[in-house]
Amino acid sequence: MGPFLLVDSKRLDSFEGLHQAVHGSHVDVMQLGRGRLRGRLSHVGIGDFSLSIGAFNVGMRTQRVASDDRLIIGMLLSAEDRVAHWSFDMQLNDVLVIPPLLEHDGVFHGASAYAAMRFDLDEVTSLFGGEARLSDPDSWRSRRHFRANIETGAIASRRLVRIMSHLRTHGGGLTDSTANFWKRSIVECMAANIMSSLPPDDEGWLPSARRLVRRVEEHLDAAGNRPVHVSEICASLGVSRRTLHRAFHEVFGLGPVSFLRHKRLCAVHSILRERAPGSTTVAAVAMGQGFYELGRFAQYYLAMFGERPSQTLNGATLLAEEDSIARTQLHG
């Protein structure tokens, strides 16, 4: 299965089940609210990287021990009452940074849900590459709180939950390269909330748009048929997302995310046309190219190619059958 591992997904019926609220990190838990706890806890691991999403129906107090040497970045997905981490009062979709080797104390005064990713500090440069304010590991060595933009936060929160749900259901067939794409997609949800809370940076000099786009295309050519996340491009080329966005709009009239989506749609189309009859499914190919909302993927596909993905796949099957019949008649 490569580096991808579905660690666990289970229902909770007591507060003790939250001792691994973040996969790999031991948490001391105390129930504060009255009543029998009900909840769910899900973990997805990609190598040493993990995403945990938990939900519970009563007030809780959580404490992480200082011996944990990994960075944790968390997001508050929902809360019916006050939530406080250290001295930070959290609002919906806010992002919290828990540095390595630092104790953490959190209080949830009522039913809540959270998401948390945990990974090695050495991965920061790659995962946040291109954003100078985020790609320096030293900037993650102190506890921090980022206030989420209402619109951006809601989108990031929904996307994160959908990614977890999709991987929980369809993650068994991920390859190494696809797993890396999903890891970057998870990080992107957190990063979007963080960037929306920071003041605009100084863009400085913008390199030739066409030259920058060409460098991106060379990176995509080297990647072959695997899905490439925009954060991977920013890290590889050492440019910010904003610079990349300006360049792509100047050359193509659309942003890099839309361009990459078109690229992945074309890859799906080619794969569906080339696969032998009965050897694959639309869902498997779509996921292999980083699409996790199959309904939206089908809409994108139909709008771009004028046919549904199943029609492309069935059309390839019909062509193969026609070729087989023609060869039989030729040699008959």
C-alpha positions in Angstrom: 0.0 0.0 0.0 3.0 2.3 0.0 3.2 5.2 2.5 -0.6 5.5 2.8 -2.2 4.0 5.8 -5.8 4.2 7.1 -5.0 4.1 10.8 -8.5 4.1 12.4 -12.0 5.2 12.3 -14.2 4.5 15.2 -17.1 5.6 17.4 -16.4 6.8 20.9 -18.4 5.9 24.0 -16.1 7.3 26.7 -13.6 10.1 27.1 -10.7 7.5 27.3 -11.1 7.0 23.6 -9.7 10.5 23.0 -6.3 9.7 24.5 -5.0 9.6 20.9 -7.1 12.6 19.7 -4.1 13.3 17.4 -2.6 10.2 16.0 0.9 9.5 17.4 0.5 12.1 20.2 -0.6 11.0 23.7 -3.2 13.3 25.2 -4.4 13.3 28.8 -8.2 13.7 28.7 -10.7 14.7 31.4 -14.5 14.9 30.8 -16.0 18.2 32.0 -19.5 18.1 30.8 -22.2 15.8 32.2 -23.7 12.9 30.3 -22.5 9.9 28.4 -19.9 10.8 25.8 -20.7 10.1 22.2 -18.4 10.9 19.3 -16.2 9.7 16.5 -12.5 9.7 15.9 -10.8 9.2 12.5 -7.1 9.1 11.6 -5.4 9.0 8.2 -1.6 8.5 8.0 0.7 9.2 5.1 4.1 8.1 6.1 5.0 10.1 9.3 2.3 12.6 8.4 -1.2 12.2 10.0 -4.6 13.9 9.9 -7.0 13.4 12.8 -10.6 14.5 12.9 -12.6 14.1 16.1 -16.1 15.1 17.4 -17.7 14.7 20.8 -20.9 15.8 22.5 -19.8 17.0 26.0 -17.2 19.4 27.5 -13.6 18.1 27.6 -10.2 19.1 28.9 -7.1 17.9 26.9 -3.4 18.1 27.7 -0.6 17.1 25.4 2.7 16.1 27.1 5.9 18.0 26.3 7.8 14.9 25.1 6.0 15.0 21.7 8.6 16.0 19.1 6.2 16.7 16.2 4.5 19.8 15.1 0.7 19.9 15.4 -1.5 22.3 13.4 -5.2 22.2 14.4 -8.4 23.7 13.2 -11.7 24.1 15.1 -14.5 22.7 12.9 -17.4 23.3 15.2 -18.3 24.3 18.8 -21.5 24.9 20.6 -19.7 26.8 23.5 -16.4 28.4 24.3 -13.2 26.7 23.3 -9.9 27.9 24.7 -6.3 26.7 24.0 -3.7 28.2 26.3 -4.9 31.9 26.4 -6.4 31.8 22.9 -10.2 31.9 22.6 -10.9 30.0 19.5 -13.5 30.9 16.9 -14.9 28.7 14.2 -12.2 27.5 11.7 -9.4 29.2 13.6 -6.0 27.5 13.3 -3.8 26.7 16.3 -0.1 25.9 16.2 1.3 23.5 18.8 5.1 23.4 18.5 7.3 20.3 19.1 8.2 19.6 22.7 5.7 22.0 24.2 2.9 21.2 26.6 -0.6 22.0 25.4 -3.7 22.6 27.4 -7.2 22.9 25.8 -10.7 23.3 27.2 -13.8 22.6 25.2 -16.9 23.8 27.2 -19.4 21.9 25.1 -19.9 19.7 22.0 -17.1 20.3 19.5 -15.3 19.0 16.5 -11.7 19.5 15.4 -9.1 18.6 12.8 -5.4 18.3 13.5 -2.4 17.3 11.4 0.9 16.2 12.9 4.2 15.9 11.1 7.9 16.5 11.4 9.2 20.1 11.5 11.6 19.2 8.7 8.7 18.9 6.3 7.6 22.5 6.7 10.0 23.8 4.0 8.5 21.4 1.4 4.9 21.6 2.4 4.8 25.4 2.7 7.4 26.1 0.1 7.0 29.4 -1.9 5.5 31.2 1.1 8.4 32.8 2.9 6.5 33.5 6.0 5.5 29.8 6.4 8.3 27.8 4.9 10.9 28.6 7.7 10.8 25.9 10.4 11.8 28.5 13.0 8.5 30.3 12.5 6.7 27.2 13.9 8.7 26.8 17.1 6.4 29.0 19.2 2.7 28.6 19.9 0.5 30.7 17.5 -3.2 31.4 16.8 -4.5 32.4 13.4 -8.0 33.9 13.2 -9.8 32.5 10.2 -11.5 34.5 7.5 -15.2 33.6 7.6 -15.5 32.7 3.9 -12.1 31.1 3.5 -12.5 29.2 6.8 -15.8 27.7 5.9 -14.5 26.4 2.5 -11.4 25.0 4.0 -13.3 23.2 6.8 -15.8 21.6 4.4 -13.0 20.5 2.1 -11.0 19.0 4.9 -13.9 16.9 6.1 -14.7 15.7 2.5 -11.1 14.7 1.9 -11.0 12.6 5.1 -14.3 11.0 4.2 -13.1 10.2 0.7 -9.8 8.7 1.9 -11.5 6.7 4.5 -13.7 5.1 1.8 -11.4 4.9 -1.2 -7.8 5.2 0.2 -6.7 1.6 -0.2 -5.5 2.0 -3.8 -3.3 5.1 -3.4 0.1 5.1 -4.9 3.2 6.9 -3.4 2.8 9.9 -5.8 -1.0 10.1 -5.3 -0.6 9.9 -1.5 1.8 12.9 -1.6 -0.9 14.9 -3.5 -3.5 14.1 -0.9 -1.1 15.1 1.9 -0.5 18.5 0.2 -4.3 18.9 -0.3 -4.8 18.4 3.5 -2.1 20.9 4.3 -3.6 23.4 1.8 -6.8 23.5 3.8 -4.9 24.7 6.9 -2.6 27.0 5.0 -5.5 28.8 3.3 -6.8 29.8 6.7 -3.4 30.9 7.9 -2.6 33.0 4.8 -6.0 34.7 5.0 -5.2 36.0 8.4 -1.8 37.4 7.5 -1.4 40.9 5.9 -0.4 41.0 2.2 3.3 40.5 1.6 5.5 42.6 -0.7 5.4 40.9 -4.1 8.6 42.5 -5.2 9.9 41.7 -8.7 7.6 39.5 -10.9 9.7 37.2 -13.2 8.6 36.9 -16.8 5.2 35.3 -16.8 5.9 33.1 -19.8 9.2 32.0 -18.4 7.7 31.1 -15.1 4.8 29.2 -16.8 7.4 27.3 -18.9 9.2 26.3 -15.7 6.0 25.0 -14.3 5.3 23.0 -17.5 8.7 21.5 -17.3 8.0 20.4 -13.7 4.7 18.9 -14.9 6.4 17.1 -17.8 8.9 15.6 -15.4 6.1 14.4 -13.1 4.6 12.4 -15.8 1.0 11.2 -15.2 0.9 11.7 -11.5 -1.2 14.6 -10.0 0.8 17.6 -9.0 -0.4 20.0 -6.2 0.2 23.7 -6.6 2.1 23.8 -3.3 4.6 21.3 -4.7 5.2 23.7 -7.6 5.7 26.7 -5.3 8.2 24.7 -3.2 10.1 23.4 -6.2 10.4 26.7 -8.0 10.7 28.9 -4.9 7.8 31.2 -5.8 4.8 32.3 -3.8 1.3 31.3 -4.7 0.4 34.9 -5.5 3.3 35.3 -7.9 2.3 32.1 -9.6 -1.3 33.2 -9.8 -0.4 36.5 -11.5 1.8 34.7 -14.1 -0.8 32.2 -15.0 -3.5 34.8 -15.3 -1.3 36.9 -17.6 -0.6 33.9 -19.9 -3.8 31.8 -19.8 -6.4 34.0 -18.3 -6.9 31.5 -15.4 -5.2 30.7 -12.2 -2.7 27.8 -11.6 -5.3 25.8 -9.6 -7.7 25.9 -12.6 -4.9 25.1 -15.0 -3.8 22.1 -12.9 -7.4 20.9 -12.7 -7.7 21.0 -16.5 -4.4 19.2 -16.8 -5.7 16.4 -14.5 -9.0 16.2 -16.4 -7.0 15.7 -19.6 -5.0 12.9 -17.8 -8.2 11.2 -16.7 -9.6 11.4 -20.3 -6.4 9.9 -21.8 -6.4 7.1 -19.2 -10.0 6.2 -19.7 -9.5 6.0 -23.5 -6.4 3.9 -23.1 -7.4 1.3 -20.5 -8.4 -2.2 -21.5 -12.1 -3.0 -21.2 -13.0 -3.9 -17.6 -9.6 -3.0 -16.3 -10.6 0.1 -14.3 -13.4 2.3 -13.1 -14.1 6.0 -13.4 -13.9 6.4 -9.7 -10.4 4.8 -9.4 -9.0 6.9 -12.3 -10.5 10.1 -10.9 -9.1 9.5 -7.4 -5.7 8.6 -8.9 -5.7 12.1 -10.4 -6.7 13.8 -7.1 -10.4 14.3 -7.5 -12.3 13.4 -4.3 -15.8 14.9 -5.1 -16.9 12.6 -7.8 -20.1 14.6 -8.5 -18.2 17.8 -9.1 -15.5 15.9 -11.0 -18.2 14.6 -13.4 -19.5 18.2 -13.9 -16.0 19.5 -14.7 -15.5 16.6 -17.1 -18.8 17.0 -18.9 -18.2 20.8 -19.3 -14.7 20.3 -20.6 -15.2 17.3 -23.0 -18.9 17.3 -23.8 -19.4 13.8 -22.5 -19.5 11.9 -19.2 -16.4 10.0 -18.1 -18.4 6.8 -18.3 -19.0 7.5 -21.9 -15.3 7.9 -22.6 -14.6 4.7 -20.8 -17.4 2.8 -22.6 -16.4 4.4 -25.9 -12.9 3.0 -25.4 -14.5 -0.4 -24.8 -16.6 -0.2 -27.9 -13.6 0.8 -30.0 -11.7 -2.2 -28.6 -14.6 -4.5 -29.5 -14.9 -3.0 -33.0 -11.1 -3.5 -33.5 -11.4 -7.1 -32.4 -14.3 -7.8 -34.7 -12.5 -6.1 -37.6 -9.4 -8.3 -37.0 -11.5 -11.4 -36.8 -13.2 -10.6 -40.1 -9.8 -9.8 -41.7 -8.4 -13.2 -40.8 -11.7 -15.1 -41.1 
